[in-house]
Amino acid sequence: MPLDAPDDIFIRKTASFLPDLLREETRRRRGDFTDSDCQVILKRGGHIGATLLHYDRLPRAMAAARRRIIAAEREGQASDGGLVIVADQLSESKGRFHRLWHAPEGGLWGCLALANTMLPESRALLSLAVGVAAAETARVFAADVALRWVNDVLARGRKLAGFLIESFSTPIYREEFDLIGFAFNLNNQDFPADLRENATSLAYETGQEISLPYFLAVFLVKLRWNCGLLLHEEERLLAAEPCQTRHSLLAAWLSLTDTIGRRLRYGFDVFSNPQYEATATGIDERGGLILEHQDGWRRVEYSGEVRYLETPIPC
Amino acid sequence: MNNDIDFEEILAQYRAQPYELVPIQAVHTGEVHFLARQDDEAAPASGEWLQIPGTALYEIVREKNTKRVAATTNGQVSMIRHELEGRFVEAGETLMEIRHPLKKKEIIEAILREVLLLFPAPETAKYFFAIDVQSCIDKKGARSVTVDPGDEILTMSLMKRDTPLYYHGERGVLYSIYFTPGLSVARGEPLIGVCPPEKLPLIQKIITRVKAEWDAAGRA
């Protein structure tokens, strides 16, 4: 299929699951939020996936999203806020620091483009929100799923999903977007030798084939909820409503992570330049990881990555 | 860039007062309580990973949350606004001053910062050079790298979100690098200093002059 020809069947299937999933999401959240809050939150995130494109094959989904946004600007049109592009295969995919990401058929590979409309405080939590959405989605299918700070999704200690978030400004009007590249190992089970020990797929974990359109629909709903939650909390902040409890997104992240309490290695690029070993004791209000050194002193890291030093703890 | 530098005047200032008075400001609004006393010696964060906080200077309380603020530089507490003890202050209010003794290297940097085109950090985050720029630095050194307006020179990394940064100043040579990859840089602090190629001799003159003056005076 040519690069710029969207496949409507995949999109129609995905879209057909959304109404029921949105109703289910509201039902599920009722214990922690009022009905009206649920509706407001899902509405705030409702633009995510409003434009959804699917391709058989792309070099990189983030590059395709960038091209589309730039083209829209050149034609004097508004960009699709919440544009989601997915492809069955990516031929030039990469992770952070240009690490290899194997993206063959069977996985869900894509990009969400969000216009930057958030306050810096909320935007700083975007990485966590994406991770929470992904982990919540994976937990619909498998129980043994946990988040590793910042937003790696692990199943029994092996990587199931990862994200690459890049900001960019459009060339003419300098409108700022966050491009969120997402990659889920779903039905793909054949990994290159250097990834085999550290990667897994949802089909391998569950023993069942995963419906890609259904998985994507669940992920879109979880993204709508968690990104909507950022905007909702932001409104409360701007309205100066007294907030005695922790930010809802941070509470959600803490409920899904297995990082806290773990002995780990930290580094900005932990593979090529590991910096130190410490114990994770919590996260602060900006999502920074609080790390305790052996001498008892603590540091908070707002960037970089961690790898656990002990064997995985069962979720 | 300032071409007309009065070396005598600048050096006379540093000779007369080889100190910098570092203002310590309220990090946010709140009720302030001083922890340091007049003439106390202050030390910055230490430890291999700077995990040991510097000397505690003051506490600030906002909505029952207490934040302890520590020194980020060494020196002597030279002024405390005692009248603010227990009072509510606005963010940015100067609370005290530290008299920081300057070293030769710091004086050279201070003068260069007045002369170079500085590119400040847009957010408190970690920074690294764009791949092409880093590759040039690795091969030939920073001062062989020329940056033009619109060049992607740096990537800002915050909570696993990477933002490319584009140079927007005058064309020039990458003269000074003020950040270390992997360590956070505070918002507004300079990341790099750029010098137009034709003005490199001027920079060299500054360095030679300060070194000569300082060495002659027998200072560090």
Coordinates of N, CA and C in Angstrom, one line a residue, chain A residues 94-280:
Chain A
K94 N 13.4 3.5 15.7 CA 14.5 3.6 16.7 C 13.9 4.0 18.1
G95 N 14.7 3.7 19.1 CA 14.4 4.1 20.4 C 15.2 5.3 20.8
R96 N 15.3 5.6 22.1 CA 16.1 6.8 22.5 C 17.6 6.5 22.2
F97 N 18.3 7.5 22.0 CA 19.8 7.5 21.7 C 20.1 6.6 20.5
H98 N 19.1 6.6 19.6 CA 19.2 5.8 18.3 C 19.4 4.3 18.5
R99 N 18.8 3.8 19.6 CA 18.8 2.4 19.8 C 17.9 1.7 18.9
L100 N 18.2 0.5 18.5 CA 17.4 -0.3 17.6 C 16.1 -0.6 18.2
W101 N 15.0 -0.4 17.5 CA 13.7 -1.0 17.9 C 13.1 -1.8 16.7
H102 N 13.0 -3.1 17.0 CA 12.6 -4.0 16.0 C 11.0 -3.9 15.8
A103 N 10.5 -3.5 14.7 CA 9.1 -3.2 14.5 C 8.5 -4.0 13.3
P104 N 8.5 -5.3 13.4 CA 7.9 -6.1 12.3 C 6.4 -6.3 12.4
E105 N 5.8 -7.0 11.5 CA 4.4 -7.2 11.5 C 4.0 -7.9 12.8
G106 N 2.8 -7.6 13.3 CA 2.3 -8.3 14.6 C 2.3 -7.3 15.8
G107 N 3.1 -6.3 15.7 CA 3.1 -5.3 16.8 C 2.2 -4.1 16.5
L108 N 2.1 -3.2 17.5 CA 1.4 -2.0 17.2 C 2.4 -0.9 17.3
W109 N 2.7 -0.2 16.2 CA 3.7 0.8 16.1 C 3.0 2.1 15.6
G110 N 3.3 3.2 16.3 CA 2.6 4.4 15.9 C 3.1 5.7 16.6
C111 N 2.3 6.7 16.3 CA 2.7 8.0 16.9 C 1.4 8.8 17.2
L112 N 1.4 9.5 18.3 CA 0.3 10.4 18.6 C 0.9 11.8 18.6
A113 N 0.3 12.7 17.9 CA 0.8 14.1 17.8 C -0.2 15.0 18.7
L114 N 0.4 15.6 19.7 CA -0.4 16.5 20.5 C 0.1 17.9 20.4
A115 N -0.8 18.8 20.1 CA -0.4 20.3 20.1 C -0.2 20.6 21.6
N116 N 0.9 21.4 21.8 CA 1.2 21.7 23.2 C 0.3 22.8 23.7
T117 N -0.7 22.4 24.5 CA -1.6 23.3 25.1 C -1.6 23.3 26.6
M118 N -0.6 22.5 27.1 CA -0.6 22.3 28.6 C 0.4 23.3 29.3
L119 N 0.1 23.5 30.6 CA 1.1 24.3 31.4 C 2.3 23.4 31.6
P120 N 3.5 24.1 31.8 CA 4.7 23.3 31.9 C 4.6 22.2 33.0
E121 N 3.8 22.5 34.1 CA 3.7 21.5 35.2 C 3.0 20.2 34.7
S122 N 2.0 20.4 33.8 CA 1.3 19.3 33.3 C 2.1 18.6 32.2
R123 N 2.7 19.4 31.4 CA 3.5 18.8 30.3 C 4.6 17.9 30.8
A124 N 5.2 18.3 32.0 CA 6.2 17.5 32.6 C 5.8 16.1 32.9
L125 N 4.4 15.9 33.1 CA 3.9 14.6 33.5 C 3.4 13.8 32.3
L126 N 3.5 14.4 31.1 CA 3.0 13.7 29.9 C 3.6 12.3 29.7
S127 N 4.9 12.2 29.9 CA 5.6 10.9 29.8 C 5.0 9.9 30.7
L128 N 4.7 10.3 32.0 CA 4.1 9.4 32.9 C 2.7 9.0 32.5
A129 N 2.0 10.0 31.9 CA 0.6 9.7 31.5 C 0.5 8.7 30.4
V130 N 1.5 8.8 29.5 CA 1.5 7.9 28.4 C 1.8 6.5 28.9
G131 N 2.8 6.4 29.8 CA 3.1 5.1 30.4 C 2.0 4.5 31.2
V132 N 1.2 5.3 31.9 CA 0.1 4.8 32.7 C -1.0 4.3 31.7
A133 N -1.2 5.0 30.6 CA -2.2 4.6 29.6 C -1.8 3.2 29.0
A134 N -0.5 3.1 28.7 CA 0.0 1.9 28.1 C -0.1 0.7 29.1
A135 N 0.3 0.9 30.4 CA 0.3 -0.2 31.3 C -1.2 -0.6 31.6
E136 N -2.0 0.4 31.7 CA -3.5 0.1 32.0 C -4.0 -0.7 30.8
T137 N -3.6 -0.4 29.6 CA -4.1 -1.1 28.4 C -3.6 -2.6 28.5
A138 N -2.3 -2.7 28.7 CA -1.7 -4.0 28.7 C -2.3 -4.9 29.8
R139 N -2.7 -4.3 31.0 CA -3.3 -5.0 32.1 C -4.7 -5.5 31.7
V140 N -5.3 -5.0 30.7 CA -6.6 -5.5 30.3 C -6.4 -6.9 29.7
F141 N -5.2 -7.2 29.2 CA -4.9 -8.5 28.6 C -4.1 -9.4 29.5
A142 N -3.2 -8.8 30.3 CA -2.3 -9.7 31.1 C -2.1 -9.0 32.5
A143 N -2.0 -9.8 33.5 CA -1.9 -9.3 34.8 C -0.5 -8.8 35.2
D144 N 0.5 -9.6 34.7 CA 1.9 -9.3 35.2 C 2.6 -8.2 34.5
V145 N 2.0 -7.0 34.5 CA 2.5 -5.9 33.8 C 2.8 -4.8 34.8
A146 N 4.0 -4.1 34.7 CA 4.3 -3.0 35.6 C 5.1 -2.0 34.8
L147 N 5.1 -0.8 35.4 CA 5.8 0.4 34.8 C 7.2 0.5 35.5
R148 N 8.2 0.7 34.7 CA 9.5 1.1 35.2 C 9.7 2.6 34.8
W149 N 10.1 3.4 35.8 CA 10.3 4.8 35.6 C 11.2 5.0 34.4
V150 N 10.8 5.9 33.5 CA 9.7 6.8 33.5 C 8.5 6.1 32.9
N151 N 8.6 5.4 31.8 CA 7.4 4.9 31.3 C 7.6 3.6 30.5
D152 N 8.6 2.8 30.8 CA 8.8 1.5 30.2 C 7.7 0.6 30.7
V153 N 7.1 -0.2 29.8 CA 6.1 -1.2 30.2 C 6.7 -2.5 30.2
L154 N 6.8 -3.2 31.3 CA 7.4 -4.5 31.5 C 6.4 -5.6 31.8
A155 N 6.6 -6.8 31.2 CA 5.8 -7.9 31.6 C 6.8 -8.9 32.2
R156 N 6.7 -9.3 33.4 CA 7.6 -10.2 34.1 C 9.1 -9.7 33.9
G157 N 9.3 -8.4 33.9 CA 10.6 -7.9 33.9 C 11.1 -7.6 32.5
R158 N 10.4 -8.0 31.5 CA 10.8 -7.9 30.1 C 10.0 -6.8 29.4
K159 N 10.7 -6.1 28.4 CA 10.0 -4.9 27.8 C 8.9 -5.3 26.9
L160 N 7.8 -4.8 27.1 CA 6.6 -5.0 26.3 C 6.3 -3.8 25.4
A161 N 6.6 -2.7 26.0 CA 6.3 -1.4 25.2 C 7.2 -0.3 25.6
G162 N 7.5 0.6 24.7 CA 8.4 1.7 25.0 C 7.9 2.9 24.2
F163 N 8.4 4.1 24.6 CA 7.9 5.3 24.0 C 9.1 6.2 23.7
L164 N 8.9 7.0 22.7 CA 9.9 8.1 22.4 C 9.1 9.4 22.2
I165 N 9.4 10.3 23.0 CA 8.6 11.6 22.9 C 9.6 12.7 22.4
E166 N 9.2 13.3 21.3 CA 10.0 14.4 20.8 C 9.1 15.6 20.6
S167 N 9.6 16.8 21.0 CA 8.8 18.0 20.7 C 9.4 18.6 19.4
F168 N 8.5 19.3 18.7 CA 9.0 20.0 17.5 C 8.1 21.2 17.3
S169 N 8.6 22.2 16.6 CA 7.9 23.4 16.3 C 7.7 23.5 14.8
T170 N 6.6 23.9 14.3 CA 6.3 24.0 12.9 C 7.1 25.1 12.3
P171 N 7.5 25.0 11.0 CA 8.4 25.9 10.4 C 7.9 27.3 10.3
I172 N 6.6 27.5 10.0 CA 6.1 28.8 9.7 C 5.6 29.6 11.0
Y173 N 4.6 28.9 11.7 CA 4.1 29.6 12.8 C 4.6 29.2 14.2
R174 N 5.6 28.3 14.1 CA 6.3 27.8 15.3 C 5.3 27.2 16.3
E175 N 4.2 26.6 15.8 CA 3.3 25.9 16.7 C 4.0 24.7 17.3
E176 N 3.9 24.5 18.6 CA 4.7 23.4 19.2 C 3.8 22.1 19.4
F177 N 4.4 21.0 19.0 CA 3.8 19.7 19.1 C 4.6 18.7 19.9
D178 N 4.0 17.8 20.6 CA 4.7 16.7 21.2 C 4.3 15.5 20.4
L179 N 5.4 14.8 19.8 CA 5.1 13.6 19.1 C 5.5 12.4 20.0
I180 N 4.5 11.6 20.2 CA 4.7 10.5 21.1 C 4.7 9.2 20.3
G181 N 5.9 8.7 20.1 CA 6.1 7.4 19.4 C 5.8 6.3 20.4
F182 N 4.9 5.4 19.9 CA 4.6 4.2 20.8 C 4.9 2.9 20.1
A183 N 5.3 1.9 20.8 CA 5.7 0.6 20.2 C 5.3 -0.5 21.2
F184 N 4.3 -1.3 20.8 CA 3.9 -2.4 21.6 C 4.2 -3.7 20.9
N185 N 4.9 -4.6 21.6 CA 5.1 -6.0 21.1 C 3.8 -6.8 21.4
L186 N 3.1 -7.1 20.4 CA 1.8 -7.8 20.7 C 1.8 -9.2 20.1
N187 N 1.7 -9.4 18.8 CA 1.7 -10.8 18.3 C 3.1 -11.1 17.7
N188 N 4.0 -10.2 17.6 CA 5.4 -10.4 17.2 C 6.1 -11.2 18.3
Q189 N 6.7 -12.3 18.0 CA 7.4 -13.0 19.0 C 8.8 -13.4 18.6
D190 N 9.3 -12.9 17.5 CA 10.6 -13.3 17.0 C 11.5 -12.0 17.2
F191 N 12.3 -12.0 18.1 CA 13.2 -10.8 18.4 C 14.6 -11.1 17.9
P192 N 15.3 -10.0 17.5 CA 16.7 -10.2 17.2 C 17.5 -10.7 18.4
A193 N 18.6 -11.3 18.2 CA 19.3 -12.0 19.3 C 19.7 -11.0 20.4
D194 N 20.0 -9.7 20.1 CA 20.4 -8.8 21.2 C 19.2 -8.3 22.0
L195 N 18.0 -8.5 21.5 CA 16.8 -8.0 22.3 C 16.1 -9.2 23.0
R196 N 16.5 -10.4 22.6 CA 15.7 -11.6 23.0 C 15.6 -11.7 24.5
E197 N 16.6 -11.4 25.2 CA 16.6 -11.6 26.7 C 15.8 -10.6 27.4
N198 N 15.6 -9.4 26.8 CA 15.0 -8.3 27.5 C 13.6 -7.9 26.9
A199 N 13.2 -8.6 25.9 CA 11.9 -8.2 25.3 C 10.9 -9.3 25.4
T200 N 9.6 -9.0 25.4 CA 8.6 -10.0 25.3 C 7.4 -9.4 24.5
S201 N 6.4 -10.2 24.3 CA 5.2 -9.8 23.6 C 4.0 -10.2 24.4
L202 N 2.9 -9.5 24.1 CA 1.7 -9.8 24.9 C 1.2 -11.2 24.5
A203 N 1.3 -11.6 23.2 CA 0.8 -12.9 22.8 C 1.6 -14.0 23.5
Y204 N 2.9 -13.7 23.7 CA 3.7 -14.7 24.4 C 3.3 -14.8 25.8
E205 N 3.0 -13.7 26.4 CA 2.7 -13.7 27.8 C 1.3 -14.3 28.1
T206 N 0.4 -14.1 27.2 CA -1.0 -14.6 27.4 C -1.3 -15.9 26.7
G207 N -0.5 -16.2 25.7 CA -0.7 -17.4 24.9 C -1.9 -17.2 24.0
Q208 N -2.3 -16.0 23.7 CA -3.4 -15.7 22.8 C -3.0 -14.6 21.8
E209 N -3.6 -14.8 20.6 CA -3.4 -13.7 19.6 C -4.2 -12.5 20.0
I210 N -3.6 -11.3 19.9 CA -4.2 -10.1 20.3 C -4.8 -9.4 19.0
S211 N -6.0 -8.9 19.2 CA -6.6 -8.1 18.1 C -6.0 -6.7 18.1
L212 N -5.3 -6.4 17.0 CA -4.6 -5.1 17.0 C -5.6 -3.9 17.0
P213 N -6.7 -3.9 16.2 CA -7.7 -2.8 16.3 C -8.3 -2.7 17.7
Y214 N -8.6 -3.8 18.3 CA -9.2 -3.8 19.7 C -8.1 -3.2 20.7
F215 N -6.9 -3.7 20.6 CA -5.9 -3.2 21.5 C -5.7 -1.7 21.3
L216 N -5.7 -1.2 20.0 CA -5.5 0.2 19.8 C -6.7 1.0 20.4
A217 N -7.9 0.4 20.2 CA -9.0 1.2 20.7 C -8.9 1.3 22.3
V218 N -8.5 0.2 22.9 CA -8.4 0.3 24.4 C -7.3 1.4 24.7
F219 N -6.2 1.3 24.0 CA -5.1 2.3 24.3 C -5.6 3.7 24.0
L220 N -6.3 4.0 23.0 CA -6.8 5.3 22.7 C -7.7 5.8 23.9
V221 N -8.6 4.9 24.4 CA -9.4 5.3 25.5 C -8.6 5.6 26.8
K222 N -7.6 4.8 27.0 CA -6.7 5.0 28.2 C -5.9 6.3 28.0
L223 N -5.5 6.6 26.8 CA -4.8 7.9 26.5 C -5.7 9.0 26.7
R224 N -7.0 8.9 26.2 CA -7.9 10.0 26.4 C -8.1 10.3 27.9
W225 N -8.2 9.2 28.7 CA -8.4 9.4 30.1 C -7.2 10.0 30.8
N226 N -6.1 9.5 30.5 CA -4.9 10.0 31.3 C -4.4 11.3 30.8
C227 N -4.5 11.6 29.5 CA -4.1 13.0 29.1 C -5.2 13.9 29.5
G228 N -6.5 13.5 29.4 CA -7.6 14.3 29.9 C -7.4 14.6 31.4
L229 N -6.9 13.6 32.1 CA -6.7 13.8 33.6 C -5.7 15.0 33.8
L230 N -4.7 15.0 33.0 CA -3.7 16.1 33.1 C -4.3 17.5 33.0
L231 N -5.2 17.5 31.9 CA -5.9 18.8 31.7 C -6.9 19.1 32.8
H232 N -7.5 18.1 33.3 CA -8.5 18.3 34.3 C -7.9 18.8 35.6
E233 N -6.8 18.2 36.0 CA -6.0 18.6 37.2 C -5.5 20.0 37.0
E234 N -5.1 20.3 35.8 CA -4.6 21.7 35.5 C -5.7 22.7 35.7
E235 N -6.9 22.4 35.3 CA -8.1 23.3 35.5 C -8.3 23.5 37.0
R236 N -8.1 22.5 37.8 CA -8.3 22.6 39.3 C -7.2 23.5 39.8
L237 N -6.0 23.3 39.3 CA -4.9 24.1 39.7 C -5.1 25.6 39.4
L238 N -5.6 25.9 38.2 CA -5.8 27.2 37.8 C -7.0 27.9 38.5
A239 N -7.9 27.0 38.9 CA -9.1 27.5 39.7 C -8.7 27.7 41.2
A240 N -7.5 27.3 41.5 CA -7.0 27.4 42.9 C -7.8 26.6 43.8
E241 N -8.3 25.5 43.4 CA -9.1 24.6 44.3 C -8.1 24.0 45.2
P242 N -8.4 23.9 46.5 CA -7.5 23.3 47.4 C -7.3 21.8 47.1
C243 N -6.1 21.4 47.0 CA -5.8 20.0 46.6 C -4.9 19.4 47.7
Q244 N -5.6 18.6 48.6 CA -4.9 18.0 49.7 C -4.2 16.7 49.3
T245 N -4.8 16.1 48.2 CA -4.3 14.8 47.8 C -3.3 14.9 46.7
R246 N -2.6 13.8 46.4 CA -1.6 13.8 45.4 C -2.3 13.9 44.0
H247 N -1.6 14.4 43.0 CA -2.1 14.5 41.7 C -2.5 13.1 41.3
S248 N -3.7 13.1 40.7 CA -4.3 11.8 40.4 C -3.5 10.9 39.4
L249 N -2.8 11.6 38.5 CA -1.9 10.9 37.6 C -0.7 10.2 38.3
L250 N -0.2 11.0 39.3 CA 0.9 10.4 40.0 C 0.5 9.2 40.9
A251 N -0.7 9.3 41.4 CA -1.3 8.2 42.2 C -1.5 7.0 41.3
A252 N -1.9 7.2 40.1 CA -2.1 6.1 39.1 C -0.8 5.5 38.7
W253 N 0.2 6.3 38.5 CA 1.5 5.8 38.1 C 2.1 4.9 39.3
L254 N 1.9 5.4 40.5 CA 2.5 4.7 41.7 C 1.8 3.3 41.8
S255 N 0.5 3.3 41.4 CA -0.2 2.0 41.6 C 0.2 1.0 40.5
L256 N 0.9 1.4 39.5 CA 1.3 0.5 38.4 C 2.8 0.2 38.4
T257 N 3.6 0.9 39.2 CA 5.0 0.7 39.0 C 5.6 -0.3 40.0
D258 N 6.7 -0.9 39.5 CA 7.4 -1.8 40.4 C 8.8 -1.2 40.7
T259 N 9.0 0.1 40.4 CA 10.3 0.7 40.6 C 10.6 1.1 42.0
I260 N 9.5 1.5 42.7 CA 9.8 2.1 44.1 C 10.2 0.9 45.0
G261 N 11.3 1.2 45.7 CA 11.8 0.2 46.7 C 12.9 -0.7 46.0
R262 N 13.1 -0.5 44.7 CA 14.1 -1.3 44.0 C 15.5 -0.7 44.0
R263 N 16.5 -1.6 44.1 CA 17.9 -1.2 43.9 C 18.1 -1.1 42.4
L264 N 18.7 0.0 42.0 CA 18.8 0.1 40.5 C 20.1 0.9 40.1
R265 N 20.3 0.8 38.8 CA 21.4 1.6 38.2 C 20.8 2.8 37.5
Y266 N 21.3 4.0 37.7 CA 20.8 5.2 37.0 C 21.8 5.7 36.0
G267 N 21.4 6.2 34.9 CA 22.2 7.0 34.0 C 21.4 7.8 33.0
F268 N 21.9 8.8 32.5 CA 21.2 9.6 31.5 C 21.0 8.7 30.3
D269 N 22.1 8.0 29.9 CA 22.0 6.9 29.0 C 22.6 5.7 29.7
V270 N 21.7 4.9 30.3 CA 22.2 3.9 31.3 C 23.1 2.8 30.7
F271 N 22.9 2.6 29.4 CA 23.8 1.5 28.8 C 25.2 2.0 28.5
S272 N 25.3 3.2 27.9 CA 26.6 3.6 27.5 C 27.3 4.4 28.6
N273 N 26.5 4.9 29.5 CA 27.2 5.7 30.6 C 26.4 5.6 31.9
P274 N 26.4 4.4 32.5 CA 25.8 4.3 33.8 C 26.4 5.2 34.8
Q275 N 25.6 5.9 35.6 CA 26.2 6.9 36.5 C 26.4 6.4 38.0
Y276 N 25.3 5.9 38.5 CA 25.4 5.4 39.9 C 24.4 4.4 40.2
E277 N 24.5 3.7 41.4 CA 23.5 2.8 41.8 C 22.9 3.4 43.1
A278 N 21.6 3.2 43.2 CA 20.8 3.7 44.3 C 19.6 2.9 44.5
T279 N 18.8 3.4 45.5 CA 17.5 2.7 45.8 C 16.4 3.8 45.5
A280 N 15.4 3.4 44.7 CA 14.3 4.3 44.5 C 13.4 4.3 45.7

